Amino acid sequence: MNSTNKQFIRQMGYDPDSKLFMIHADDAGLSHSENRATIKALQRGIVNSYSIMVPCPWFYEMAEFARKHPEYDCGIHLTLTCEWSAYKFGPVLGQSNVPSLTDDQGYFYKKRNEVVNNAKKEELKKELCAQIDRALSFGLRPTHLDSHMYSLGASPELLKLYREIGHLYKLPVMLNSKLITEVSGIHSSEWDHFDEISIDHMYLGELSDFKQGKLRDYYSNTLSTLKTGLNLLLIHPAHDDEEMKAITIDHPNFGSEWRQIDLEFFTSEQCEKILKDQGVQMITWKEIKDFMYPG
Amino acid sequence: MNSTNKQFIRQMGYDPDSKLFMIHADDAGLSHSENRATIKALQRGIVNSYSIMVPCPWFYEMAEFARKHPEYDCGIHLTLTCEWSAYKFGPVLGQSNVPSLTDDQGYFYKKRNEVVNNAKKEELKKELCAQIDRALSFGLRPTHLDSHMYSLGASPELLKLYREIGHLYKLPVMLNSKLITEVSGIHSSEWDHFDEISIDHMYLGELSDFKQGKLRDYYSNTLSTLKTGLNLLLIHPAHDDEEMKAITIDHPNFGSEWRQIDLEFFTSEQCEKILKDQGVQMITWKEIKDFMYPG
């Protein structure tokens, strides 16, 4: 746990030795299946934060929910990639306004590296701001920003832009040194010295766990061994239904079966019991936002 | 049956007293549920024509099917409206390029009349051509044009543009005097004297039939009483699943239950038997296209 964070946590009124925890559902707005499952997981009371993909087909439905339910943490899942084969989306500004962000057909690139190699900075900024502005114009009151497939951690320039946009909109951004190193391929001591709150311990299931049928074990182990500081677990609840099967076709990594497990585990009594037994202290992005940008 | 059509039918090599028939599935590309059902209905061999909505979220998946299966008639379902409450789409050119075609949020209007009252002619033409061009750039070889919610029949100016675009792309457009009168509110003898092929007898289920549980009866009666000339029945096969229920929420007219009935009836042995017993002669848009625009 880095010392800056420790200080912040104390200033926020928490014991710096407590295990603070968020369970965060990514990808709301992606599909109706994802929306239904995310809403279930939030209403069940275990998942306490989510983020919404503004360029996606089912954004409208999820935005309606977000507007009517400001009691849940809701971030903007800034989107620059579309990893799916048969289901496509692109920038809210359209291909003609931000051509460096799209493939020939006007859709987002599939991979982070294509963003790193092709996207022009001014177009990136224009599109990311347009996503947030669109959410605001729908009446959303976002509590944080994060980044789909963590594309905004994939180069030092993207990371700088991500944090800049956070400051601009007075919204905390999800930062984690390990994840930045993973997606950018760059080790840097800089990643441990942000001047804003970052996530001390980030958790995300791995494909090997899923393939071996050990995803539930990974989750229960994670919940049972949280560390001192700010812990965040990323999940993707959805139903393993026809819609989601078609979206995630040929993509077992975060595919529909995986997402169904996320839904089941994070609405289960088992999960609730572990959290209770471990004396985990849940925290929200709303609290972090109010601390970082009071008033 | 109008005399121009009678002449065309003879020239196409059909007995002018035959009952020519097309069963046309609208709305492909709207959703995965619609795509799955449309494909089933085509592969079952009863539905022999469909049209695809280019601006919709699942266009990509359906376009892949269309590209791989040129043996089925595939039209462009020119789209200027989005009638749904929780599921939204807008122009392929984006709001900033065709602002008169969208509501404040950048989505298509819900109603035909909003198109009639707000859409500028040059933006309409630009967007409609962009939808066709996009389909062509995906490798589709469209056989015809038709119009979602028949918006392009809703005023004499729209009808003129619709036919103009057909000539421009050398594609037959779906024309029917009764439907034009219904959606435009204008009775005109002009509607019976097109210089291109039009549909003599158009059939479409009604909400009252659906509400009374008589949709299947309507379909079997229609199939049993086809008239001399060119008959066309419009259907909307989809599954009554969670995705489609959410799209058609609070909209029983052409809602998910209705669409499930369409899927079931037009893949049934009962339907196949009626068509056989009646000696119905199936015809395709491809034949009409090749006749109207040879070479």
Coordinates of C-alpha atoms in Angstrom, one line a residue:
Chain A
M1 CA 0.0 0.0 0.0
N2 CA 1.5 3.3 -1.0
S3 CA 2.0 6.0 1.5
T4 CA 0.0 8.7 -0.4
N5 CA -3.0 6.5 -0.4
K6 CA -2.6 5.7 3.3
Q7 CA -2.7 9.4 4.1
F8 CA -5.8 9.9 2.0
I9 CA -7.5 7.0 3.7
R10 CA -6.8 8.5 7.1
Q11 CA -8.1 11.9 5.9
M12 CA -11.3 10.3 4.7
G13 CA -11.9 9.1 8.2
Y14 CA -11.0 5.4 7.8
D15 CA -8.5 3.5 9.9
P16 CA -5.5 3.2 7.6
D17 CA -5.2 -0.5 8.6
S18 CA -8.7 -1.3 7.4
K19 CA -9.5 -3.4 4.4
L20 CA -11.5 -1.1 2.2
F21 CA -13.3 -2.8 -0.7
M22 CA -15.3 -2.1 -3.8
I23 CA -16.9 -4.7 -6.1
H24 CA -17.2 -3.0 -9.5
A25 CA -19.3 -4.2 -12.4
D26 CA -17.9 -3.1 -15.7
D27 CA -19.6 -2.9 -19.1
A28 CA -23.1 -1.8 -18.2
G29 CA -24.9 -0.6 -21.4
L30 CA -23.1 -3.2 -23.5
S31 CA -26.3 -5.3 -23.9
H32 CA -29.6 -5.9 -22.3
S33 CA -28.3 -9.1 -20.8
E34 CA -25.5 -7.1 -19.1
N35 CA -27.9 -4.4 -17.9
R36 CA -30.3 -6.9 -16.4
A37 CA -27.5 -8.7 -14.6
T38 CA -25.8 -5.6 -13.4
I39 CA -29.1 -4.2 -12.0
K40 CA -29.7 -7.6 -10.2
A41 CA -26.2 -7.6 -8.7
L42 CA -26.6 -4.0 -7.5
Q43 CA -30.0 -4.6 -6.0
R44 CA -28.8 -7.7 -4.3
G45 CA -26.5 -5.3 -2.3
I46 CA -23.2 -7.0 -2.9
V47 CA -21.9 -5.2 -6.0
N48 CA -21.7 -1.6 -4.9
S49 CA -20.4 0.2 -8.0
Y50 CA -20.6 0.0 -11.8
S51 CA -19.7 1.9 -14.9
I52 CA -21.6 2.5 -18.1
M53 CA -20.4 2.4 -21.7
V54 CA -21.8 5.4 -23.5
P55 CA -21.2 4.3 -27.1
C56 CA -23.0 1.0 -26.7
P57 CA -26.4 0.0 -28.0
W58 CA -28.0 -0.5 -24.6
F59 CA -26.7 2.7 -23.1
Y60 CA -30.1 4.3 -23.2
E61 CA -31.7 1.7 -21.0
M62 CA -28.9 1.7 -18.4
A63 CA -28.8 5.5 -18.4
E64 CA -32.5 5.5 -17.5
F65 CA -31.7 3.2 -14.6
A66 CA -28.8 5.4 -13.5
R67 CA -30.9 8.5 -13.6
K68 CA -33.6 6.9 -11.4
H69 CA -31.1 5.3 -9.0
P70 CA -28.5 7.9 -8.0
E71 CA -28.0 5.8 -4.8
Y72 CA -25.6 3.5 -6.7
D73 CA -22.1 4.5 -7.6
C74 CA -22.1 5.0 -11.4
G75 CA -18.9 5.7 -13.4
I76 CA -18.3 6.3 -17.1
H77 CA -16.6 3.3 -18.6
L78 CA -14.6 5.3 -21.2
T79 CA -14.7 3.2 -24.3
L80 CA -12.1 3.1 -27.1
T81 CA -12.2 -0.5 -28.2
C82 CA -14.8 -3.1 -29.2
E83 CA -13.4 -6.6 -28.7
W84 CA -16.3 -8.6 -30.2
S85 CA -16.5 -10.3 -33.5
A86 CA -20.2 -10.1 -34.4
Y87 CA -21.3 -7.1 -32.4
K88 CA -19.8 -3.7 -33.1
F89 CA -19.9 -0.2 -31.9
G90 CA -17.9 3.0 -32.5
P91 CA -17.4 6.5 -31.3
V92 CA -20.3 8.6 -30.2
L93 CA -18.9 11.4 -32.4
G94 CA -19.1 9.1 -35.5
Q95 CA -16.3 8.1 -37.8
S96 CA -16.2 11.3 -39.8
N97 CA -15.3 13.4 -36.7
V98 CA -12.7 11.1 -35.1
P99 CA -11.4 8.9 -38.0
S100 CA -8.2 7.9 -36.2
L101 CA -10.2 6.1 -33.5
T102 CA -12.0 3.7 -35.9
D103 CA -11.4 0.9 -38.4
D104 CA -12.4 1.2 -42.0
Q105 CA -16.0 0.4 -41.2
G106 CA -16.3 3.1 -38.5
Y107 CA -16.1 0.7 -35.5
F108 CA -13.7 0.9 -32.6
Y109 CA -10.5 -1.1 -33.0
K110 CA -10.5 -4.5 -31.3
K111 CA -7.2 -4.1 -29.5
R112 CA -5.6 -1.6 -27.2
N113 CA -2.4 -1.5 -29.3
E114 CA -4.4 -0.3 -32.3
V115 CA -5.5 2.7 -30.2
V116 CA -1.9 3.3 -29.1
N117 CA -0.6 3.2 -32.7
N118 CA -3.4 5.1 -34.5
A119 CA -5.4 7.4 -32.3
K120 CA -4.6 11.1 -32.5
K121 CA -4.5 12.9 -29.2
E122 CA -6.9 15.6 -30.1
E123 CA -9.5 13.1 -31.4
L124 CA -9.1 10.9 -28.3
K125 CA -9.8 13.9 -26.1
K126 CA -12.7 15.0 -28.2
E127 CA -14.3 11.6 -28.1
L128 CA -13.7 10.9 -24.4
C129 CA -15.2 14.3 -23.5
A130 CA -18.1 13.6 -25.8
Q131 CA -18.8 10.3 -24.0
I132 CA -18.9 12.1 -20.6
D133 CA -20.9 15.1 -21.9
R134 CA -23.4 12.7 -23.4
A135 CA -23.8 10.9 -20.0
L136 CA -24.2 14.3 -18.3
S137 CA -26.8 15.4 -20.9
F138 CA -28.8 12.3 -20.1
G139 CA -29.0 13.4 -16.4
L140 CA -26.3 11.1 -15.1
R141 CA -24.2 12.2 -12.2
P142 CA -21.1 10.1 -12.6
T143 CA -19.0 9.2 -9.5
H144 CA -15.8 8.2 -11.3
L145 CA -14.1 7.4 -14.6
D146 CA -12.6 4.1 -15.7
S147 CA -11.5 2.6 -18.9
H148 CA -12.8 -0.3 -21.0
M149 CA -10.1 -2.9 -21.4
Y150 CA -8.0 -0.4 -19.5
S151 CA -6.9 1.1 -22.9
L152 CA -6.2 4.4 -21.2
G153 CA -3.4 2.7 -19.3
A154 CA -1.8 1.4 -22.4
S155 CA 0.8 4.2 -22.9
P156 CA 2.1 7.1 -20.8
E157 CA 0.4 9.6 -23.1
L158 CA -3.0 7.9 -22.8
L159 CA -2.5 7.6 -19.0
K160 CA -1.8 11.4 -18.9
L161 CA -4.9 12.2 -20.9
Y162 CA -7.0 9.9 -18.7
R163 CA -5.9 11.7 -15.6
E164 CA -6.2 15.1 -17.3
I165 CA -9.9 14.4 -18.1
G166 CA -10.5 13.3 -14.6
H167 CA -9.2 16.6 -13.3
L168 CA -11.2 18.5 -16.0
Y169 CA -14.5 16.9 -14.9
K170 CA -13.6 16.7 -11.2
L171 CA -14.0 12.9 -11.2
P172 CA -11.7 10.3 -9.7
V173 CA -10.1 8.0 -12.2
M174 CA -9.5 4.3 -11.6
L175 CA -5.7 3.9 -11.3
N176 CA -3.7 0.9 -10.4
S177 CA 0.1 0.5 -10.9
K178 CA 0.0 -3.3 -11.6
L179 CA -2.7 -2.9 -14.3
I180 CA -0.9 0.0 -15.9
T181 CA 2.3 -2.0 -16.1
E182 CA 0.4 -5.0 -17.5
V183 CA -1.3 -3.2 -20.3
S184 CA 1.5 -0.7 -21.2
G185 CA 4.4 -3.2 -20.8
I186 CA 6.2 -0.4 -18.9
H187 CA 7.5 -0.7 -15.4
S188 CA 7.8 2.6 -13.8
S189 CA 8.2 3.8 -10.2
E190 CA 6.0 6.7 -11.3
W191 CA 2.9 4.4 -11.2
D192 CA 3.3 4.2 -7.5
H193 CA 3.3 7.9 -6.8
F194 CA 0.1 9.4 -8.1
D195 CA -0.9 12.6 -6.4
E196 CA -4.5 11.3 -6.4
I197 CA -6.1 8.2 -4.8
S198 CA -5.2 5.0 -6.6
I199 CA -6.2 1.4 -6.1
D200 CA -3.8 -0.5 -3.8
H201 CA -4.9 -3.9 -4.8
M202 CA -6.8 -4.7 -8.0
Y203 CA -8.4 -8.1 -8.6
L204 CA -9.6 -9.5 -11.9
G205 CA -10.3 -13.2 -12.8
E206 CA -8.0 -14.9 -15.2
L207 CA -8.8 -17.0 -18.2
S208 CA -6.8 -20.0 -16.7
D209 CA -9.1 -19.9 -13.6
F210 CA -12.2 -19.8 -15.8
K211 CA -10.9 -22.7 -18.0
Q212 CA -10.1 -24.9 -15.0
G213 CA -13.6 -24.2 -13.5
K214 CA -11.9 -22.3 -10.7
L215 CA -13.4 -18.8 -11.1
R216 CA -15.7 -19.2 -8.0
D217 CA -12.7 -20.4 -6.0
Y218 CA -10.7 -17.4 -7.2
Y219 CA -13.4 -15.1 -6.0
S220 CA -13.9 -16.7 -2.6
N221 CA -10.2 -16.7 -2.1
T222 CA -9.9 -13.1 -3.1
L223 CA -12.7 -12.0 -0.8
S224 CA -11.1 -14.0 2.1
T225 CA -7.6 -12.5 1.7
L226 CA -8.2 -8.8 1.1
K227 CA -5.3 -6.7 2.2
T228 CA -4.9 -3.5 4.1
G229 CA -5.7 -0.5 1.9
L230 CA -8.0 0.1 -1.0
N231 CA -9.1 -3.2 -2.7
L232 CA -11.1 -3.3 -5.9
L233 CA -12.5 -6.3 -7.7
L234 CA -13.6 -6.0 -11.3
I235 CA -16.5 -8.2 -12.5
H236 CA -18.8 -8.4 -15.6
P237 CA -22.1 -9.8 -14.6
A238 CA -24.4 -10.9 -17.5
H239 CA -26.6 -13.8 -18.4
D240 CA -25.4 -16.7 -20.4
D241 CA -28.3 -16.2 -22.8
E242 CA -28.6 -16.1 -26.6
E243 CA -27.9 -12.3 -26.8
M244 CA -24.7 -12.6 -24.7
K245 CA -23.6 -15.8 -26.3
A246 CA -23.7 -14.1 -29.7
I247 CA -21.9 -11.0 -28.5
T248 CA -19.1 -13.0 -27.0
I249 CA -18.9 -15.7 -29.7
D250 CA -15.4 -17.3 -30.0
H251 CA -14.3 -15.2 -27.0
P252 CA -14.2 -17.3 -23.8
N253 CA -12.2 -14.6 -22.1
F254 CA -14.9 -12.6 -20.3
G255 CA -17.5 -14.6 -22.4
S256 CA -21.1 -15.2 -21.5
E257 CA -20.4 -18.3 -19.3
W258 CA -17.9 -16.4 -17.3
R259 CA -20.3 -13.5 -16.9
Q260 CA -23.1 -15.8 -15.7
I261 CA -20.7 -17.1 -13.0
D262 CA -20.0 -13.5 -12.0
L263 CA -23.8 -12.8 -11.7
E264 CA -24.4 -16.0 -9.7
F265 CA -21.4 -15.6 -7.4
F266 CA -22.0 -11.9 -6.6
T267 CA -25.6 -12.4 -5.8
S268 CA -25.0 -15.5 -3.6
E269 CA -25.3 -16.1 0.1
Q270 CA -21.8 -17.6 0.0
C271 CA -20.4 -14.3 -1.2
E272 CA -22.4 -12.3 1.3
K273 CA -21.2 -14.5 4.2
I274 CA -17.5 -14.3 3.3
L275 CA -17.7 -10.5 3.2
K276 CA -19.4 -10.5 6.6
D277 CA -17.1 -13.0 8.2
Q278 CA -14.0 -11.1 6.9
G279 CA -15.2 -7.8 8.4
V280 CA -14.7 -6.1 5.0
Q281 CA -15.4 -2.4 5.0
M282 CA -17.2 -1.4 1.7
I283 CA -16.3 2.0 0.3
T284 CA -17.8 3.8 -2.7
W285 CA -16.4 6.0 -5.5
K286 CA -18.9 8.7 -4.4
E287 CA -16.9 9.0 -1.1
I288 CA -13.6 9.2 -3.0
K289 CA -15.1 11.8 -5.3
D290 CA -16.4 13.9 -2.5
F291 CA -13.0 13.7 -0.8
M292 CA -11.0 14.6 -3.9
Y293 CA -13.4 17.2 -5.2
P294 CA -15.4 18.6 -2.3
G295 CA -18.2 21.0 -3.0
Chain B
M1 CA -54.7 -5.6 -60.0
N2 CA -53.6 -2.6 -62.0
S3 CA -53.0 -2.9 -65.7
T4 CA -49.4 -1.8 -65.7
N5 CA -48.5 -4.6 -63.3
K6 CA -50.4 -7.1 -65.3
Q7 CA -48.3 -6.2 -68.3
F8 CA -45.1 -6.5 -66.4
I9 CA -46.1 -9.8 -65.0
R10 CA -46.7 -11.2 -68.5
Q11 CA -43.4 -9.8 -69.7
M12 CA -41.7 -11.5 -66.8
G13 CA -43.0 -14.8 -68.2
Y14 CA -45.8 -15.4 -65.7
D15 CA -49.4 -16.1 -66.5
P16 CA -51.1 -12.8 -65.6
D17 CA -53.8 -14.8 -63.8
S18 CA -51.4 -16.5 -61.4
K19 CA -51.2 -15.7 -57.8
L20 CA -47.6 -14.5 -57.3
F21 CA -46.5 -14.3 -53.7
M22 CA -43.6 -13.1 -51.5
I23 CA -43.4 -13.5 -47.7
H24 CA -41.1 -10.8 -46.6
A25 CA -39.4 -10.6 -43.2
D26 CA -38.8 -7.0 -42.1
D27 CA -36.4 -5.7 -39.5
A28 CA -33.3 -7.9 -39.9
G29 CA -30.4 -6.4 -38.0
L30 CA -32.6 -4.9 -35.4
S31 CA -31.5 -7.3 -32.7
H32 CA -29.8 -10.7 -32.3
S33 CA -33.3 -12.2 -31.6
E34 CA -34.6 -10.8 -34.9
N35 CA -31.6 -12.1 -36.8
R36 CA -31.7 -15.6 -35.4
A37 CA -35.5 -15.9 -36.2
T38 CA -35.1 -14.4 -39.6
I39 CA -32.4 -16.8 -40.5
K40 CA -34.5 -19.7 -39.2
A41 CA -37.5 -18.6 -41.3
L42 CA -35.4 -18.2 -44.4
Q43 CA -33.6 -21.6 -44.0
R44 CA -37.0 -23.3 -43.4
G45 CA -37.8 -22.2 -46.9
I46 CA -41.1 -20.5 -46.4
V47 CA -40.1 -16.9 -46.0
N48 CA -38.3 -16.0 -49.2
S49 CA -37.3 -12.4 -48.8
Y50 CA -36.1 -10.1 -46.1
S51 CA -34.7 -6.6 -45.6
I52 CA -31.9 -5.3 -43.3
M53 CA -31.8 -2.2 -41.1
V54 CA -28.4 -0.7 -41.7
P55 CA -28.4 1.8 -38.7
C56 CA -29.2 -0.9 -36.1
P57 CA -26.9 -2.5 -33.5
W58 CA -27.0 -6.0 -35.0
F59 CA -26.6 -5.0 -38.6
Y60 CA -23.0 -6.4 -38.6
E61 CA -24.1 -9.9 -37.8
M62 CA -26.9 -9.9 -40.3
A63 CA -24.7 -8.4 -43.0
E64 CA -22.3 -11.3 -42.5
F65 CA -25.1 -13.7 -43.1
A66 CA -26.3 -11.8 -46.2
R67 CA -22.8 -11.7 -47.6
K68 CA -22.4 -15.5 -47.2
H69 CA -26.0 -16.3 -48.4
P70 CA -26.6 -14.3 -51.6
E71 CA -29.2 -17.0 -52.5
Y72 CA -31.8 -15.2 -50.4
D73 CA -33.5 -12.0 -51.5
C74 CA -32.1 -9.2 -49.3
G75 CA -33.3 -5.7 -49.4
I76 CA -32.3 -2.6 -47.6
H77 CA -35.0 -1.6 -45.0
L78 CA -34.4 2.1 -45.2
T79 CA -34.7 3.4 -41.7
L80 CA -35.8 6.9 -40.5
T81 CA -37.6 6.1 -37.3
C82 CA -37.0 4.2 -34.1
E83 CA -40.3 3.3 -32.5
W84 CA -38.9 1.8 -29.3
S85 CA -38.8 3.2 -25.8
A86 CA -35.7 1.7 -24.2
Y87 CA -33.6 0.8 -27.3
K88 CA -32.5 3.5 -29.6
F89 CA -30.6 4.1 -32.8
G90 CA -30.0 7.0 -35.1
P91 CA -28.6 7.8 -38.5
V92 CA -25.5 6.1 -39.8
L93 CA -24.1 9.6 -40.6
G94 CA -24.5 10.8 -37.0
Q95 CA -26.5 13.6 -35.6
S96 CA -24.0 16.3 -36.5
N97 CA -24.3 15.5 -40.3
V98 CA -28.1 15.1 -40.5
P99 CA -29.5 17.0 -37.5
S100 CA -33.0 17.4 -39.0
L101 CA -33.4 13.6 -38.9
T102 CA -32.9 13.2 -35.1
D103 CA -34.3 14.2 -31.7
D104 CA -32.3 16.1 -29.2
Q105 CA -30.4 13.0 -28.2
G106 CA -29.4 12.1 -31.7
Y107 CA -31.8 9.2 -32.1
F108 CA -34.3 8.8 -34.9
Y109 CA -37.8 10.2 -34.2
K110 CA -40.4 7.7 -33.0
K111 CA -43.1 8.6 -35.5
R112 CA -43.4 9.0 -39.2
N113 CA -45.1 12.4 -38.8
E114 CA -42.0 13.8 -37.1
V115 CA -40.0 12.8 -40.1
V116 CA -42.5 14.5 -42.4
N117 CA -42.5 17.7 -40.3
N118 CA -38.8 18.0 -39.5
A119 CA -36.6 16.2 -42.0
K120 CA -34.8 18.3 -44.7
K121 CA -34.8 16.8 -48.1
E122 CA -31.1 17.0 -48.7
E123 CA -30.3 15.4 -45.3
L124 CA -32.9 12.6 -46.0
K125 CA -31.2 11.8 -49.3
K126 CA -27.8 11.9 -47.8
E127 CA -28.7 9.5 -45.0
L128 CA -30.7 7.1 -47.2
C129 CA -27.8 6.9 -49.7
A130 CA -25.4 6.4 -46.8
Q131 CA -27.4 3.5 -45.6
I132 CA -27.3 1.8 -49.0
D133 CA -23.6 2.7 -49.6
R134 CA -22.8 1.2 -46.2
A135 CA -24.5 -2.0 -47.1
L136 CA -22.7 -2.1 -50.5
S137 CA -19.4 -1.5 -48.8
F138 CA -20.1 -4.5 -46.5
G139 CA -20.3 -6.6 -49.7
L140 CA -24.1 -6.9 -49.8
R141 CA -25.9 -7.1 -53.1
P142 CA -29.3 -5.8 -52.4
T143 CA -32.3 -7.0 -54.4
H144 CA -34.7 -4.2 -53.4
L145 CA -35.5 -1.2 -51.2
D146 CA -38.3 -0.9 -48.7
S147 CA -39.0 1.5 -45.9
H148 CA -39.2 0.9 -42.1
M149 CA -42.7 1.8 -40.8
Y150 CA -43.2 2.8 -44.4
S151 CA -42.1 6.4 -43.5
L152 CA -41.1 6.9 -47.1
G153 CA -44.8 6.7 -48.1
A154 CA -45.8 9.3 -45.6
S155 CA -45.9 12.3 -47.9
P156 CA -45.8 12.8 -51.7
E157 CA -42.3 14.3 -51.3
L158 CA -40.9 11.3 -49.4
L159 CA -42.5 9.0 -51.9
K160 CA -40.8 10.8 -54.7
L161 CA -37.4 10.6 -53.0
Y162 CA -37.9 6.9 -52.3
R163 CA -38.6 6.2 -56.0
E164 CA -35.8 8.5 -57.0
I165 CA -33.3 6.6 -54.9
G166 CA -34.6 3.3 -56.3
H167 CA -33.8 4.5 -59.8
L168 CA -30.5 5.9 -58.7
Y169 CA -29.3 2.5 -57.3
K170 CA -31.2 0.5 -59.9
L171 CA -33.2 -1.3 -57.3
P172 CA -37.0 -1.9 -57.2
V173 CA -38.8 -0.2 -54.3
M174 CA -41.7 -1.7 -52.5
L175 CA -44.8 0.3 -53.5
N176 CA -48.4 -0.3 -52.6
S177 CA -51.2 2.1 -53.1
K178 CA -53.2 1.1 -50.0
L179 CA -50.3 1.4 -47.7
I180 CA -49.3 4.8 -49.2
T181 CA -52.8 6.1 -48.6
E182 CA -52.9 4.7 -45.1
V183 CA -49.6 6.3 -44.0
S184 CA -49.9 9.6 -45.9
G185 CA -53.6 10.1 -45.3
I186 CA -53.8 11.0 -49.0
H187 CA -56.0 9.3 -51.5
S188 CA -54.8 9.7 -55.0
S189 CA -55.3 7.9 -58.3
E190 CA -51.6 8.5 -58.9
W191 CA -50.8 5.7 -56.4
D192 CA -52.4 3.2 -58.9
H193 CA -50.4 4.3 -61.9
F194 CA -46.7 3.8 -61.1
D195 CA -44.5 3.3 -64.1
E196 CA -42.6 0.6 -62.1
I197 CA -43.8 -2.7 -60.6
S198 CA -45.9 -2.2 -57.5
I199 CA -47.5 -4.7 -55.1
D200 CA -51.1 -5.4 -56.0
H201 CA -52.1 -6.9 -52.7
M202 CA -50.2 -6.1 -49.5
Y203 CA -50.9 -8.0 -46.2
L204 CA -49.9 -7.1 -42.7
G205 CA -51.3 -8.4 -39.4
E206 CA -53.4 -6.0 -37.3
L207 CA -53.2 -5.2 -33.6
S208 CA -56.9 -6.2 -33.2
D209 CA -56.1 -9.7 -34.6
F210 CA -53.1 -10.1 -32.3
K211 CA -55.1 -8.9 -29.2
Q212 CA -57.9 -11.3 -29.9
G213 CA -55.4 -14.2 -30.4
K214 CA -56.4 -14.4 -34.1
L215 CA -53.1 -13.6 -35.8
R216 CA -52.5 -17.3 -36.9
D217 CA -56.0 -17.3 -38.3
Y218 CA -55.3 -14.1 -40.1
Y219 CA -52.2 -15.6 -41.7
S220 CA -53.9 -18.9 -42.7
N221 CA -56.8 -17.0 -44.1
T222 CA -54.5 -14.7 -46.1
L223 CA -52.6 -17.6 -47.5
S224 CA -55.8 -19.3 -48.5
T225 CA -57.3 -16.3 -50.2
L226 CA -54.4 -14.8 -52.3
K227 CA -55.6 -12.9 -55.3
T228 CA -54.5 -12.8 -58.9
G229 CA -51.4 -10.6 -59.3
L230 CA -48.5 -9.7 -57.0
N231 CA -49.2 -10.5 -53.3
L232 CA -46.8 -9.6 -50.5
L233 CA -47.1 -10.4 -46.8
L234 CA -45.0 -8.5 -44.3
I235 CA -43.9 -10.3 -41.2
H236 CA -41.4 -9.7 -38.4
P237 CA -40.0 -13.0 -37.0
A238 CA -38.2 -12.8 -33.7
H239 CA -38.0 -14.7 -30.5
D240 CA -40.1 -13.7 -27.5
D241 CA -36.9 -13.6 -25.4
E242 CA -35.5 -11.2 -22.8
E243 CA -33.7 -9.1 -25.4
M244 CA -36.8 -8.7 -27.6
K245 CA -39.2 -8.2 -24.7
A246 CA -37.0 -5.3 -23.5
I247 CA -36.8 -3.8 -27.0
T248 CA -40.6 -3.9 -27.5
I249 CA -41.5 -3.0 -23.9
D250 CA -44.9 -1.3 -23.7
H251 CA -45.4 -1.8 -27.4
P252 CA -47.6 -4.8 -28.1
N253 CA -48.0 -3.7 -31.7
F254 CA -45.4 -5.8 -33.4
G255 CA -44.1 -6.7 -30.0
S256 CA -42.0 -9.8 -29.0
E257 CA -45.1 -12.1 -28.6
W258 CA -46.4 -11.1 -32.0
R259 CA -42.9 -11.7 -33.5
Q260 CA -42.7 -15.1 -31.9
I261 CA -46.0 -16.1 -33.5
D262 CA -44.6 -14.9 -36.9
L263 CA -41.6 -17.1 -36.4
E264 CA -43.7 -20.2 -35.4
F265 CA -46.3 -19.8 -38.1
F266 CA -43.9 -19.2 -40.9
T267 CA -41.7 -22.2 -40.0
S268 CA -44.7 -24.5 -39.5
E269 CA -45.9 -27.4 -41.5
Q270 CA -49.4 -25.9 -41.5
C271 CA -48.1 -22.9 -43.4
E272 CA -46.2 -25.0 -45.8
K273 CA -49.2 -27.1 -46.5
I274 CA -51.6 -24.2 -47.2
L275 CA -49.1 -22.7 -49.7
K276 CA -48.8 -26.1 -51.4
D277 CA -52.6 -26.7 -51.5
Q278 CA -53.3 -23.3 -52.9
G279 CA -50.8 -23.7 -55.7
V280 CA -49.2 -20.4 -54.8
Q281 CA -46.4 -19.3 -57.1
M282 CA -43.5 -17.8 -55.1
I283 CA -41.6 -14.9 -56.7
T284 CA -38.5 -13.0 -55.5
W285 CA -37.4 -9.4 -55.6
K286 CA -34.3 -10.6 -57.4
E287 CA -36.5 -11.5 -60.4
I288 CA -38.2 -8.2 -60.3
K289 CA -34.9 -6.4 -60.1
D290 CA -33.5 -8.3 -63.0
F291 CA -36.6 -7.5 -65.0
M292 CA -36.6 -3.8 -64.1
Y293 CA -32.9 -3.3 -64.4
P294 CA -31.5 -6.0 -66.6
G295 CA -27.7 -6.4 -67.0

